[in-house]
Amino acid sequence: MEVDVSPLQLREAVAALERLYPPDTASSWDRVGLVTGDLDQPVSLVHFAVDPTLAVIEEARAAGADLLVTHHPLLLRGVHSVATTSAKGTSVTSLILNQIALYAAHTNADVASPGVCDALAGACALVDVGPLEIVDGVGHGRVGRLASPLTLRDFVQRLSTVLPKAAGGIRVAGPADALVSRVAVVGGAGDDFFDAVRSAGADVYVTADLRHHPVLEAREEARGGTPYLVDAGHWATEWLWLESARSELLRELGARGTSLNTHICTLRTDPWDFVIGAATNNNTGGTS
Ligand SMILES: [Zn+2]
């Protein structure tokens, strides 16, 4: 519900976001920060989403948002046109015509504390949480433990109650009845971190976008043992961050005596719509 707030200048909202998610902590290949908008434009309502899709931009417009904060960048690679002949061009044009500033906090939000991986660690109910790997002084991923061990099945079942639902569900590699305690997490695509997960002694690794060969090889190396793997979905594992970003932005603004209205996107931007033919026995697997 909206309350009366004095609009801020976009530059104030951007400054708050950059205190929370410093752009210089983003990966070198990444493109974070302000995509559209005028730093002098007023901002009253911020909309938070994982992906700046056309439907999300339309939802932000219909809500009357002046600032859309997304995790994924709209323009990661070079573009030569923002005409409405392409979806990205339509997105940029719509944002500009509707005076919606777009701001992306991507790999800088992954490594922030609290950031994307903390939100996933929280959803997994981890305690004693620390970085999974430290690269150049920056902590990537998180590892912690469950307050008491659970079976792999119960752990994932519990996680499923706090993750938003996606068509693909949650895929698990490992024996359903094995007890797990130490858990590593990386929100979004995380198959670069298998070595760190093994070094951290994790019983289970929760991430997304796990592909056939890396997963099969990791399960072969584990000889059926730990780490078990959980592919909880790219959108779902990052969606958890939206509430964190919203509350952190409000806290940051509140510390300076300002506030804004906020919305969290209600749209599922996971691109998959339905699944057919999934195996129904969830307690068997060739390598588990
Ligand atoms: Zn992502």
mmCIF file of C-alpha atoms and ligand atoms in Angstrom:
data_model
loop_
_atom_site.group_PDB
_atom_site.id
_atom_site.type_symbol
_atom_site.label_atom_id
_atom_site.label_comp_id
_atom_site.label_asym_id
_atom_site.label_seq_id
_atom_site.Cartn_x
_atom_site.Cartn_y
_atom_site.Cartn_z
ATOM 1 C CA MET A 1 0.000 0.000 0.000
ATOM 2 C CA GLU A 2 1.307 3.393 -0.933
ATOM 3 C CA VAL A 3 1.815 6.075 1.668
ATOM 4 C CA ASP A 4 2.577 9.749 1.154
ATOM 5 C CA VAL A 5 6.309 10.171 0.640
ATOM 6 C CA SER A 6 8.239 13.162 -0.586
ATOM 7 C CA PRO A 7 9.771 12.139 -3.895
ATOM 8 C CA LEU A 8 13.527 11.797 -3.947
ATOM 9 C CA GLN A 9 15.752 12.656 -6.838
ATOM 10 C CA LEU A 10 16.826 9.566 -8.733
ATOM 11 C CA ARG A 11 20.439 10.433 -7.827
ATOM 12 C CA GLU A 12 19.610 9.920 -4.124
ATOM 13 C CA ALA A 13 18.047 6.517 -4.764
ATOM 14 C CA VAL A 14 21.006 5.511 -6.944
ATOM 15 C CA ALA A 15 23.471 6.671 -4.278
ATOM 16 C CA ALA A 16 21.663 4.530 -1.680
ATOM 17 C CA LEU A 17 21.705 1.502 -4.008
ATOM 18 C CA GLU A 18 25.410 2.017 -4.662
ATOM 19 C CA ARG A 19 26.164 2.126 -0.944
ATOM 20 C CA LEU A 20 24.392 -1.224 -0.631
ATOM 21 C CA TYR A 21 25.770 -2.759 -3.824
ATOM 22 C CA PRO A 22 29.036 -0.992 -4.710
ATOM 23 C CA PRO A 23 29.477 -1.180 -8.503
ATOM 24 C CA ASP A 24 33.212 -1.833 -8.156
ATOM 25 C CA THR A 25 32.450 -5.197 -6.527
ATOM 26 C CA ALA A 26 30.746 -6.412 -9.718
ATOM 27 C CA SER A 27 32.575 -8.877 -11.976
ATOM 28 C CA SER A 28 34.597 -7.221 -14.739
ATOM 29 C CA TRP A 29 32.340 -8.676 -17.481
ATOM 30 C CA ASP A 30 29.193 -7.418 -15.788
ATOM 31 C CA ARG A 31 27.222 -4.266 -16.606
ATOM 32 C CA VAL A 32 25.576 -2.886 -13.479
ATOM 33 C CA GLY A 33 24.087 0.443 -12.515
ATOM 34 C CA LEU A 34 21.693 2.881 -14.125
ATOM 35 C CA VAL A 35 20.400 1.850 -17.560
ATOM 36 C CA THR A 36 17.715 4.467 -18.190
ATOM 37 C CA GLY A 37 16.635 7.586 -16.339
ATOM 38 C CA ASP A 38 17.636 11.142 -15.540
ATOM 39 C CA LEU A 39 19.436 11.631 -12.220
ATOM 40 C CA ASP A 40 17.272 14.717 -11.593
ATOM 41 C CA GLN A 41 13.945 12.929 -12.093
ATOM 42 C CA PRO A 42 11.707 12.400 -9.066
ATOM 43 C CA VAL A 43 11.265 8.915 -7.617
ATOM 44 C CA SER A 44 8.362 7.935 -5.353
ATOM 45 C CA LEU A 45 7.734 4.265 -6.135
ATOM 46 C CA VAL A 46 10.391 1.600 -6.635
ATOM 47 C CA HIS A 47 9.538 -1.736 -8.236
ATOM 48 C CA PHE A 48 11.868 -4.711 -7.600
ATOM 49 C CA ALA A 49 12.186 -7.651 -10.016
ATOM 50 C CA VAL A 50 14.693 -10.309 -11.049
ATOM 51 C CA ASP A 51 14.407 -9.660 -14.792
ATOM 52 C CA PRO A 52 13.529 -6.517 -16.751
ATOM 53 C CA THR A 53 11.186 -8.325 -19.144
ATOM 54 C CA LEU A 54 8.555 -6.538 -21.204
ATOM 55 C CA ALA A 55 5.852 -7.855 -18.863
ATOM 56 C CA VAL A 56 7.750 -6.638 -15.797
ATOM 57 C CA ILE A 57 8.193 -3.192 -17.344
ATOM 58 C CA GLU A 58 4.473 -3.117 -18.091
ATOM 59 C CA GLU A 59 3.692 -4.151 -14.504
ATOM 60 C CA ALA A 60 5.966 -1.360 -13.212
ATOM 61 C CA ARG A 61 4.310 1.141 -15.548
ATOM 62 C CA ALA A 62 0.804 0.110 -14.522
ATOM 63 C CA ALA A 63 1.785 0.430 -10.857
ATOM 64 C CA GLY A 64 3.102 3.940 -11.474
ATOM 65 C CA ALA A 65 6.715 3.086 -10.615
ATOM 66 C CA ASP A 66 9.443 5.620 -11.399
ATOM 67 C CA LEU A 67 12.334 3.274 -10.677
ATOM 68 C CA LEU A 68 12.673 -0.403 -11.581
ATOM 69 C CA VAL A 69 15.467 -2.197 -9.745
ATOM 70 C CA THR A 70 16.363 -5.550 -11.284
ATOM 71 C CA HIS A 71 18.973 -8.182 -10.579
ATOM 72 C CA HIS A 72 19.717 -8.982 -14.212
ATOM 73 C CA PRO A 73 21.035 -6.307 -16.557
ATOM 74 C CA LEU A 74 18.862 -5.485 -19.572
ATOM 75 C CA LEU A 75 21.850 -4.604 -21.754
ATOM 76 C CA LEU A 76 24.739 -6.942 -20.984
ATOM 77 C CA ARG A 77 26.102 -7.094 -24.522
ATOM 78 C CA GLY A 78 26.602 -4.380 -27.120
ATOM 79 C CA VAL A 79 23.467 -3.131 -28.829
ATOM 80 C CA HIS A 80 23.309 -1.084 -31.993
ATOM 81 C CA SER A 81 19.665 -0.067 -31.858
ATOM 82 C CA VAL A 82 17.021 0.550 -29.245
ATOM 83 C CA ALA A 83 14.232 0.757 -31.822
ATOM 84 C CA THR A 84 11.083 -1.210 -31.107
ATOM 85 C CA THR A 85 12.082 -3.723 -33.774
ATOM 86 C CA SER A 86 13.677 -5.840 -31.034
ATOM 87 C CA ALA A 87 12.426 -6.828 -27.574
ATOM 88 C CA LYS A 88 15.323 -5.047 -25.879
ATOM 89 C CA GLY A 89 14.677 -1.943 -27.957
ATOM 90 C CA THR A 90 11.001 -2.077 -27.012
ATOM 91 C CA SER A 91 12.021 -2.401 -23.365
ATOM 92 C CA VAL A 92 14.332 0.623 -23.468
ATOM 93 C CA THR A 93 11.800 2.690 -25.426
ATOM 94 C CA SER A 94 9.009 1.808 -23.027
ATOM 95 C CA LEU A 95 11.134 2.656 -19.987
ATOM 96 C CA ILE A 96 12.064 6.032 -21.444
ATOM 97 C CA LEU A 97 8.583 6.919 -22.699
ATOM 98 C CA ASN A 98 7.127 6.045 -19.304
ATOM 99 C CA GLN A 99 9.901 7.853 -17.416
ATOM 100 C CA ILE A 100 10.910 4.715 -15.571
ATOM 101 C CA ALA A 101 14.525 4.595 -14.494
ATOM 102 C CA LEU A 102 16.066 1.115 -14.680
ATOM 103 C CA TYR A 103 18.839 0.144 -12.299
ATOM 104 C CA ALA A 104 20.621 -3.237 -12.254
ATOM 105 C CA ALA A 105 22.456 -4.708 -9.259
ATOM 106 C CA HIS A 106 23.821 -8.040 -10.472
ATOM 107 C CA THR A 107 27.133 -9.637 -9.456
ATOM 108 C CA ASN A 108 27.611 -6.769 -6.979
ATOM 109 C CA ALA A 109 24.356 -7.891 -5.318
ATOM 110 C CA ASP A 110 25.531 -11.530 -5.417
ATOM 111 C CA VAL A 111 28.585 -10.725 -3.286
ATOM 112 C CA ALA A 112 26.983 -8.041 -1.086
ATOM 113 C CA SER A 113 26.227 -8.815 2.520
ATOM 114 C CA PRO A 114 23.320 -8.978 2.833
ATOM 115 C CA GLY A 115 22.902 -9.926 -0.804
ATOM 116 C CA VAL A 116 21.568 -12.640 -3.098
ATOM 117 C CA CYS A 117 23.514 -15.510 -1.511
ATOM 118 C CA ASP A 118 22.555 -14.441 2.031
ATOM 119 C CA ALA A 119 18.900 -14.477 1.016
ATOM 120 C CA LEU A 120 19.320 -18.042 -0.272
ATOM 121 C CA ALA A 121 21.236 -19.054 2.879
ATOM 122 C CA GLY A 122 18.352 -17.636 4.903
ATOM 123 C CA ALA A 123 15.818 -19.599 2.869
ATOM 124 C CA CYS A 124 17.844 -22.744 3.594
ATOM 125 C CA ALA A 125 17.687 -21.822 7.322
ATOM 126 C CA LEU A 126 21.478 -21.908 7.644
ATOM 127 C CA VAL A 127 23.338 -20.843 10.764
ATOM 128 C CA ASP A 128 27.034 -20.010 11.216
ATOM 129 C CA VAL A 129 27.068 -18.636 7.675
ATOM 130 C CA GLY A 130 30.305 -17.500 6.024
ATOM 131 C CA PRO A 131 31.617 -17.036 2.489
ATOM 132 C CA LEU A 132 32.015 -20.151 0.365
ATOM 133 C CA GLU A 133 35.083 -18.772 -1.370
ATOM 134 C CA ILE A 134 37.050 -15.541 -1.079
ATOM 135 C CA VAL A 135 38.443 -14.139 -4.333
ATOM 136 C CA ASP A 136 40.455 -10.895 -4.201
ATOM 137 C CA GLY A 137 39.053 -10.148 -0.766
ATOM 138 C CA VAL A 138 35.431 -10.565 -1.880
ATOM 139 C CA GLY A 139 33.305 -13.417 -0.493
ATOM 140 C CA HIS A 140 31.388 -15.435 -3.109
ATOM 141 C CA GLY A 141 28.579 -17.826 -2.204
ATOM 142 C CA ARG A 142 27.829 -18.844 1.357
ATOM 143 C CA VAL A 143 28.289 -21.957 3.450
ATOM 144 C CA GLY A 144 26.705 -22.749 6.788
ATOM 145 C CA ARG A 145 24.958 -25.530 8.638
ATOM 146 C CA LEU A 146 21.452 -26.560 9.521
ATOM 147 C CA ALA A 147 20.523 -26.125 13.189
ATOM 148 C CA SER A 148 19.978 -29.886 13.203
ATOM 149 C CA PRO A 149 20.595 -32.433 10.440
ATOM 150 C CA LEU A 150 17.780 -33.285 8.059
ATOM 151 C CA THR A 151 17.367 -35.886 5.375
ATOM 152 C CA LEU A 152 18.114 -34.537 1.931
ATOM 153 C CA ARG A 153 14.444 -34.967 1.073
ATOM 154 C CA ASP A 154 13.219 -33.032 4.134
ATOM 155 C CA PHE A 155 15.783 -30.295 3.603
ATOM 156 C CA VAL A 156 14.668 -29.733 0.005
ATOM 157 C CA GLN A 157 11.009 -30.088 0.958
ATOM 158 C CA ARG A 158 11.440 -27.330 3.532
ATOM 159 C CA LEU A 159 13.320 -25.157 1.039
ATOM 160 C CA SER A 160 10.479 -25.615 -1.456
ATOM 161 C CA THR A 161 8.041 -23.987 0.976
ATOM 162 C CA VAL A 162 9.960 -20.694 0.912
ATOM 163 C CA LEU A 163 11.008 -20.628 -2.746
ATOM 164 C CA PRO A 164 8.558 -19.281 -5.311
ATOM 165 C CA LYS A 165 7.114 -22.042 -7.468
ATOM 166 C CA ALA A 166 8.542 -22.564 -10.949
ATOM 167 C CA ALA A 167 7.407 -25.073 -13.582
ATOM 168 C CA GLY A 168 10.595 -27.116 -13.312
ATOM 169 C CA GLY A 169 10.360 -27.613 -9.563
ATOM 170 C CA ILE A 170 13.570 -28.425 -7.707
ATOM 171 C CA ARG A 171 15.937 -31.096 -9.029
ATOM 172 C CA VAL A 172 18.019 -33.081 -6.587
ATOM 173 C CA ALA A 173 21.013 -35.391 -7.147
ATOM 174 C CA GLY A 174 21.652 -37.555 -4.112
ATOM 175 C CA PRO A 175 19.947 -40.160 -1.946
ATOM 176 C CA ALA A 176 16.703 -38.791 -0.511
ATOM 177 C CA ASP A 177 17.239 -40.369 2.907
ATOM 178 C CA ALA A 178 20.839 -39.231 3.452
ATOM 179 C CA LEU A 179 21.325 -36.880 6.399
ATOM 180 C CA VAL A 180 22.708 -33.462 5.544
ATOM 181 C CA SER A 181 23.961 -30.667 7.754
ATOM 182 C CA ARG A 182 26.572 -28.518 6.036
ATOM 183 C CA VAL A 183 25.099 -26.582 3.106
ATOM 184 C CA ALA A 184 26.725 -24.383 0.448
ATOM 185 C CA VAL A 185 24.648 -21.966 -1.613
ATOM 186 C CA VAL A 186 25.128 -19.781 -4.682
ATOM 187 C CA GLY A 187 22.093 -17.978 -6.090
ATOM 188 C CA GLY A 188 21.696 -18.256 -9.869
ATOM 189 C CA ALA A 189 24.135 -20.187 -12.072
ATOM 190 C CA GLY A 190 26.673 -21.839 -9.766
ATOM 191 C CA ASP A 191 28.482 -24.670 -11.508
ATOM 192 C CA ASP A 192 31.766 -22.720 -11.335
ATOM 193 C CA PHE A 193 31.947 -23.346 -7.603
ATOM 194 C CA PHE A 194 32.123 -27.147 -7.346
ATOM 195 C CA ASP A 195 35.769 -27.092 -6.165
ATOM 196 C CA ALA A 196 34.944 -24.573 -3.435
ATOM 197 C CA VAL A 197 31.914 -26.629 -2.406
ATOM 198 C CA ARG A 198 34.113 -29.728 -2.037
ATOM 199 C CA SER A 199 36.802 -27.777 -0.148
ATOM 200 C CA ALA A 200 34.172 -26.406 2.211
ATOM 201 C CA GLY A 201 33.098 -29.952 3.062
ATOM 202 C CA ALA A 202 29.472 -29.247 2.165
ATOM 203 C CA ASP A 203 27.013 -32.132 2.315
ATOM 204 C CA VAL A 204 24.743 -30.395 -0.137
ATOM 205 C CA TYR A 205 25.091 -27.575 -2.642
ATOM 206 C CA VAL A 206 22.063 -25.455 -3.518
ATOM 207 C CA THR A 207 22.362 -23.443 -6.720
ATOM 208 C CA ALA A 208 20.804 -23.311 -10.201
ATOM 209 C CA ASP A 209 21.385 -23.825 -13.916
ATOM 210 C CA LEU A 210 23.289 -27.044 -13.329
ATOM 211 C CA ARG A 211 24.115 -28.732 -16.625
ATOM 212 C CA HIS A 212 24.354 -32.427 -17.466
ATOM 213 C CA HIS A 213 28.138 -32.846 -17.719
ATOM 214 C CA PRO A 214 29.256 -30.803 -14.688
ATOM 215 C CA VAL A 215 26.610 -32.493 -12.544
ATOM 216 C CA LEU A 216 27.304 -36.004 -13.827
ATOM 217 C CA GLU A 217 31.047 -35.556 -13.363
ATOM 218 C CA ALA A 218 30.597 -34.128 -9.860
ATOM 219 C CA ARG A 219 28.359 -37.054 -8.893
ATOM 220 C CA GLU A 220 30.854 -39.519 -10.376
ATOM 221 C CA GLU A 221 33.725 -37.913 -8.441
ATOM 222 C CA ALA A 222 31.636 -38.089 -5.264
ATOM 223 C CA ARG A 223 31.036 -41.842 -5.856
ATOM 224 C CA GLY A 224 27.452 -41.373 -4.717
ATOM 225 C CA GLY A 225 28.515 -39.444 -1.607
ATOM 226 C CA THR A 226 28.593 -35.745 -0.777
ATOM 227 C CA PRO A 227 28.222 -33.069 -1.965
ATOM 228 C CA TYR A 228 24.676 -33.762 -3.115
ATOM 229 C CA LEU A 229 23.368 -31.229 -5.595
ATOM 230 C CA VAL A 230 20.168 -29.213 -5.605
ATOM 231 C CA ASP A 231 19.136 -27.209 -8.666
ATOM 232 C CA ALA A 232 16.534 -24.898 -7.211
ATOM 233 C CA GLY A 233 16.068 -22.720 -10.307
ATOM 234 C CA HIS A 234 17.794 -19.552 -11.420
ATOM 235 C CA TRP A 235 14.838 -17.195 -11.060
ATOM 236 C CA ALA A 236 13.588 -18.774 -7.821
ATOM 237 C CA THR A 237 16.954 -18.631 -6.032
ATOM 238 C CA GLU A 238 17.453 -14.987 -7.008
ATOM 239 C CA TRP A 239 13.839 -13.910 -6.408
ATOM 240 C CA LEU A 240 14.540 -14.375 -2.699
ATOM 241 C CA TRP A 241 16.814 -11.326 -2.836
ATOM 242 C CA LEU A 242 14.031 -8.914 -3.812
ATOM 243 C CA GLU A 243 12.655 -8.632 -0.295
ATOM 244 C CA SER A 244 16.182 -8.145 1.045
ATOM 245 C CA ALA A 245 16.903 -5.402 -1.515
ATOM 246 C CA ARG A 246 13.628 -3.694 -0.693
ATOM 247 C CA SER A 247 14.200 -3.681 3.057
ATOM 248 C CA GLU A 248 17.868 -2.727 2.714
ATOM 249 C CA LEU A 249 17.013 0.219 0.460
ATOM 250 C CA LEU A 250 14.359 1.408 2.904
ATOM 251 C CA ARG A 251 16.798 1.031 5.803
ATOM 252 C CA GLU A 252 19.469 2.952 3.915
ATOM 253 C CA LEU A 253 17.051 5.768 3.041
ATOM 254 C CA GLY A 254 15.560 5.762 6.530
ATOM 255 C CA ALA A 255 18.998 6.381 8.015
ATOM 256 C CA ARG A 256 18.947 9.704 6.130
ATOM 257 C CA GLY A 257 15.377 10.511 7.067
ATOM 258 C CA THR A 258 13.861 9.678 3.663
ATOM 259 C CA SER A 259 11.628 6.926 2.335
ATOM 260 C CA LEU A 260 9.954 5.618 -0.813
ATOM 261 C CA ASN A 261 7.059 3.377 -1.682
ATOM 262 C CA THR A 262 8.094 -0.052 -2.885
ATOM 263 C CA HIS A 263 6.587 -2.982 -4.766
ATOM 264 C CA ILE A 264 7.924 -6.449 -5.405
ATOM 265 C CA CYS A 265 7.178 -7.878 -8.833
ATOM 266 C CA THR A 266 4.405 -10.466 -8.806
ATOM 267 C CA LEU A 267 5.334 -12.011 -12.155
ATOM 268 C CA ARG A 268 7.223 -15.266 -12.570
ATOM 269 C CA THR A 269 10.039 -14.518 -14.977
ATOM 270 C CA ASP A 270 11.315 -18.080 -15.000
ATOM 271 C CA PRO A 271 10.952 -18.726 -18.747
ATOM 272 C CA TRP A 272 9.630 -22.312 -18.473
ATOM 273 C CA ASP A 273 5.878 -22.836 -18.488
ATOM 274 C CA PHE A 274 5.261 -26.537 -17.991
ATOM 275 C CA VAL A 275 6.910 -29.930 -17.697
ATOM 276 C CA ILE A 276 5.852 -33.228 -19.233
ATOM 277 C CA GLY A 277 7.228 -36.668 -18.617
ATOM 278 C CA ALA A 278 9.225 -36.156 -15.426
ATOM 279 C CA ALA A 279 10.184 -39.438 -13.738
ATOM 280 C CA THR A 280 8.003 -39.934 -10.698
ATOM 281 C CA ASN A 281 10.268 -42.041 -8.509
ATOM 282 C CA ASN A 282 12.278 -39.439 -6.616
ATOM 283 C CA ASN A 283 14.393 -41.946 -4.758
ATOM 284 C CA THR A 284 16.369 -43.481 -7.593
ATOM 285 C CA GLY A 285 19.077 -42.208 -9.822
ATOM 286 C CA GLY A 286 21.764 -43.708 -11.947
ATOM 287 C CA THR A 287 24.648 -42.156 -10.072
ATOM 288 C CA SER A 288 23.148 -41.406 -6.699
HETATM 289 ZN ZN ZN B 1 21.084 -14.540 -12.217
#
